[in-house]
PDB file of C-alpha atoms in Angstrom:
ATOM      1  CA  MET A  11     322.063 153.015  76.865  1.00 58.00           C
ATOM      2  CA  ARG A  12     318.466 152.305  75.845  1.00 67.00           C
ATOM      3  CA  HIS A  13     319.584 150.036  73.029  1.00 73.00           C
ATOM      4  CA  LEU A  14     321.388 147.715  75.457  1.00 87.00           C
ATOM      5  CA  VAL A  15     318.340 147.017  77.612  1.00 91.00           C
ATOM      6  CA  PRO A  16     316.464 144.915  75.004  1.00 92.00           C
ATOM      7  CA  ALA A  17     319.596 142.883  74.248  1.00 93.00           C
ATOM      8  CA  LEU A  18     320.201 142.317  77.953  1.00 94.00           C
ATOM      9  CA  ALA A  19     316.584 141.259  78.510  1.00 95.00           C
ATOM     10  CA  ALA A  20     316.778 138.836  75.577  1.00 96.00           C
ATOM     11  CA  ALA A  21     320.098 137.481  76.846  1.00 96.00           C
ATOM     12  CA  LEU A  22     318.595 136.862  80.279  1.00 97.00           C
ATOM     13  CA  LEU A  23     315.587 135.079  78.785  1.00 96.00           C
ATOM     14  CA  MET A  24     317.851 132.942  76.602  1.00 96.00           C
ATOM     15  CA  ALA A  25     319.928 132.160  79.727  1.00 97.00           C
ATOM     16  CA  VAL A  26     316.751 130.822  81.335  1.00 97.00           C
ATOM     17  CA  PHE A  27     316.143 128.670  78.240  1.00 96.00           C
ATOM     18  CA  ILE A  28     319.691 127.338  78.527  1.00 96.00           C
ATOM     19  CA  ALA A  29     319.596 126.812  82.295  1.00 96.00           C
ATOM     20  CA  PHE A  30     316.347 124.865  82.202  1.00 97.00           C
ATOM     21  CA  ASP A  31     317.326 123.120  78.934  1.00 96.00           C
ATOM     22  CA  LEU A  32     314.065 124.076  77.251  1.00 96.00           C
ATOM     23  CA  ALA A  33     315.344 123.130  73.785  1.00 95.00           C
ATOM     24  CA  ARG A  34     315.344 119.436  74.699  1.00 96.00           C
ATOM     25  CA  PRO A  35     311.558 119.087  75.091  1.00 96.00           C
ATOM     26  CA  LEU A  36     311.127 121.044  71.854  1.00 95.00           C
ATOM     27  CA  GLY A  37     313.121 118.447  69.931  1.00 95.00           C
ATOM     28  CA  ALA A  38     316.818 119.210  70.280  1.00 95.00           C
ATOM     29  CA  HIS A  39     319.159 116.293  70.837  1.00 93.00           C
ATOM     30  CA  PRO A  40     319.817 115.726  74.556  1.00 92.00           C
ATOM     31  CA  TRP A  41     323.599 115.794  74.116  1.00 94.00           C
ATOM     32  CA  TRP A  42     323.785 119.188  72.441  1.00 94.00           C
ATOM     33  CA  SER A  43     320.547 120.962  73.262  1.00 95.00           C
ATOM     34  CA  GLN A  44     322.268 123.512  75.500  1.00 96.00           C
ATOM     35  CA  LYS A  45     325.341 123.772  73.266  1.00 97.00           C
ATOM     36  CA  THR A  46     323.319 124.931  70.262  1.00 96.00           C
ATOM     37  CA  LEU A  47     321.703 127.672  72.330  1.00 96.00           C
ATOM     38  CA  LEU A  48     325.074 128.725  73.728  1.00 97.00           C
ATOM     39  CA  ILE A  49     326.459 129.020  70.194  1.00 97.00           C
ATOM     40  CA  GLY A  50     323.473 130.780  68.668  1.00 98.00           C
ATOM     41  CA  THR A  51     322.460 133.259  71.363  1.00 97.00           C
ATOM     42  CA  PRO A  52     325.450 135.643  71.183  1.00 97.00           C
ATOM     43  CA  ILE A  53     325.352 135.606  67.391  1.00 98.00           C
ATOM     44  CA  GLY A  54     321.638 136.457  67.465  1.00 97.00           C
ATOM     45  CA  LEU A  55     322.182 139.325  69.888  1.00 96.00           C
ATOM     46  CA  ILE A  56     324.873 140.786  67.640  1.00 95.00           C
ATOM     47  CA  LEU A  57     322.680 140.280  64.573  1.00 97.00           C
ATOM     48  CA  ALA A  58     319.788 142.104  66.245  1.00 96.00           C
ATOM     49  CA  SER A  59     322.055 144.986  67.214  1.00 93.00           C
ATOM     50  CA  ILE A  60     323.271 145.339  63.635  1.00 94.00           C
ATOM     51  CA  ALA A  61     319.771 145.012  62.165  1.00 95.00           C
ATOM     52  CA  ARG A  62     318.573 147.723  64.524  1.00 92.00           C
ATOM     53  CA  LEU A  63     320.717 150.221  62.644  1.00 92.00           C
ATOM     54  CA  LYS A  64     318.896 149.723  59.330  1.00 94.00           C
ATOM     55  CA  LEU A  65     315.492 148.139  59.973  1.00 95.00           C
ATOM     56  CA  SER A  66     312.401 149.337  61.761  1.00 94.00           C
ATOM     57  CA  THR A  67     311.238 147.405  64.799  1.00 93.00           C
ATOM     58  CA  PHE A  68     308.262 145.983  62.907  1.00 95.00           C
ATOM     59  CA  ALA A  69     310.524 144.781  60.075  1.00 97.00           C
ATOM     60  CA  GLN A  70     312.862 143.166  62.593  1.00 97.00           C
ATOM     61  CA  ILE A  71     310.051 141.369  64.388  1.00 97.00           C
ATOM     62  CA  THR A  72     308.628 140.128  61.086  1.00 98.00           C
ATOM     63  CA  ALA A  73     311.960 139.012  59.629  1.00 98.00           C
ATOM     64  CA  PHE A  74     313.332 137.387  62.763  1.00 98.00           C
ATOM     65  CA  GLY A  75     309.995 135.750  63.578  1.00 98.00           C
ATOM     66  CA  ALA A  76     309.820 134.194  60.116  1.00 98.00           C
ATOM     67  CA  ALA A  77     313.466 133.138  60.334  1.00 98.00           C
ATOM     68  CA  THR A  78     312.837 131.485  63.696  1.00 98.00           C
ATOM     69  CA  LEU A  79     309.912 129.509  62.318  1.00 98.00           C
ATOM     70  CA  LEU A  80     311.880 128.435  59.235  1.00 98.00           C
ATOM     71  CA  ALA A  81     314.923 127.416  61.271  1.00 98.00           C
ATOM     72  CA  PHE A  82     312.764 125.440  63.697  1.00 98.00           C
ATOM     73  CA  ALA A  83     311.024 123.732  60.756  1.00 98.00           C
ATOM     74  CA  ALA A  84     314.418 122.799  59.264  1.00 97.00           C
ATOM     75  CA  ALA A  85     315.581 121.437  62.615  1.00 98.00           C
ATOM     76  CA  ARG A  86     312.389 119.440  63.042  1.00 97.00           C
ATOM     77  CA  TYR A  87     312.618 118.054  59.505  1.00 97.00           C
ATOM     78  CA  GLY A  88     316.243 117.054  60.105  1.00 97.00           C
ATOM     79  CA  GLN A  89     315.279 115.368  63.355  1.00 97.00           C
ATOM     80  CA  LEU A  90     312.509 113.342  61.746  1.00 97.00           C
ATOM     81  CA  GLN A  91     314.645 112.306  58.770  1.00 97.00           C
ATOM     82  CA  PHE A  92     317.581 111.420  61.000  1.00 96.00           C
ATOM     83  CA  ALA A  93     315.386 109.249  63.216  1.00 95.00           C
ATOM     84  CA  ALA A  94     313.694 107.627  60.208  1.00 96.00           C
ATOM     85  CA  SER A  95     317.092 106.661  58.770  1.00 96.00           C
ATOM     86  CA  TYR A  96     318.167 105.025  62.059  1.00 95.00           C
ATOM     87  CA  ALA A  97     320.949 107.613  62.446  1.00 92.00           C
ATOM     88  CA  GLU A  98     322.443 106.869  59.009  1.00 95.00           C
ATOM     89  CA  ASP A  99     321.543 110.100  57.190  1.00 96.00           C
ATOM     90  CA  GLN A 100     324.361 112.515  58.043  1.00 96.00           C
ATOM     91  CA  LEU A 101     322.811 115.375  56.092  1.00 96.00           C
ATOM     92  CA  ALA A 102     319.628 115.089  58.150  1.00 96.00           C
ATOM     93  CA  GLY A 103     321.692 115.053  61.335  1.00 96.00           C
ATOM     94  CA  GLN A 104     323.482 118.204  60.261  1.00 97.00           C
ATOM     95  CA  ALA A 105     320.169 119.852  59.365  1.00 97.00           C
ATOM     96  CA  TRP A 106     318.939 118.967  62.841  1.00 97.00           C
ATOM     97  CA  TYR A 107     322.050 120.347  64.562  1.00 97.00           C
ATOM     98  CA  PHE A 108     322.487 123.502  62.484  1.00 98.00           C
ATOM     99  CA  GLY A 109     318.733 124.063  62.432  1.00 98.00           C
ATOM    100  CA  TRP A 110     318.846 124.384  66.200  1.00 98.00           C
ATOM    101  CA  ILE A 111     321.796 126.761  66.044  1.00 98.00           C
ATOM    102  CA  PHE A 112     319.920 128.951  63.546  1.00 98.00           C
ATOM    103  CA  THR A 113     316.789 128.689  65.705  1.00 98.00           C
ATOM    104  CA  ALA A 114     318.814 130.068  68.611  1.00 98.00           C
ATOM    105  CA  ILE A 115     320.304 132.827  66.442  1.00 98.00           C
ATOM    106  CA  SER A 116     316.990 133.992  65.043  1.00 98.00           C
ATOM    107  CA  GLY A 117     315.162 133.399  68.335  1.00 98.00           C
ATOM    108  CA  ALA A 118     317.569 135.612  70.265  1.00 98.00           C
ATOM    109  CA  ALA A 119     317.291 138.298  67.588  1.00 98.00           C
ATOM    110  CA  PHE A 120     313.487 137.978  67.621  1.00 98.00           C
ATOM    111  CA  LEU A 121     313.344 138.369  71.401  1.00 97.00           C
ATOM    112  CA  THR A 122     315.641 141.398  71.207  1.00 96.00           C
ATOM    113  CA  ALA A 123     313.358 142.993  68.607  1.00 96.00           C
ATOM    114  CA  ILE A 124     310.285 142.338  70.762  1.00 96.00           C
ATOM    115  CA  PHE A 125     311.947 143.816  73.838  1.00 94.00           C
ATOM    116  CA  ASP A 126     313.076 146.776  71.726  1.00 93.00           C
ATOM    117  CA  CYS A 127     309.463 147.345  70.689  1.00 91.00           C
ATOM    118  CA  PHE A 128     308.424 147.373  74.349  1.00 88.00           C
ATOM    119  CA  ALA A 129     311.260 149.757  75.191  1.00 85.00           C
ATOM    120  CA  LEU A 130     310.198 152.115  72.395  1.00 77.00           C
ATOM    121  CA  SER A 131     306.589 152.146  73.575  1.00 76.00           C
ATOM    122  CA  TYR A 132     307.737 152.702  77.167  1.00 73.00           C
ATOM    123  CA  ASP A 133     309.962 155.612  76.095  1.00 64.00           C
ATOM    124  CA  SER A 134     307.197 157.233  74.065  1.00 67.00           C
ATOM    125  CA  ARG A 135     304.713 156.988  76.938  1.00 71.00           C
ATOM    126  CA  ASN A 136     307.133 158.430  79.482  1.00 70.00           C
ATOM    127  CA  ALA A 137     308.647 161.148  77.331  1.00 64.00           C
ATOM    128  CA  PRO A 138     308.167 164.651  78.673  1.00 68.00           C
ATOM    129  CA  THR A 139     305.545 166.622  76.807  1.00 64.00           C
ATOM    130  CA  LYS A 140     305.748 170.272  75.902  1.00 66.00           C
ATOM    131  CA  THR A 141     302.857 172.366  77.107  1.00 62.00           C
ATOM    132  CA  GLY A 142     302.415 175.987  76.747  1.00 50.00           C
TER     133      GLY A 142
END
């Protein structure tokens, strides 16, 4: 049951991002800013659950944090190139769109790993100790 709590917390936080459309001010296209988060979030939660089986929490946070930064950089680069080409560069438009989907995937996985780290520290502090 403990492994579901971080995924649920990350899902709730991503739901807030979707509800308040927080991807739009960060550079996502207004027409599909919520759609990219809706596509990427469940995939990221599944990815984090699978990665949890093989990777330590620190490795997850490092890997998913770096992936989030790289995906956001790709999305931003695609946005700038697409705008500079006056919406003619289809490859840049796809980099923008898929960059935001991968940002949502890695961001949801990153949040799950962070919440998992907090859950681990909470469990270790509240574990019963043996005395005697």
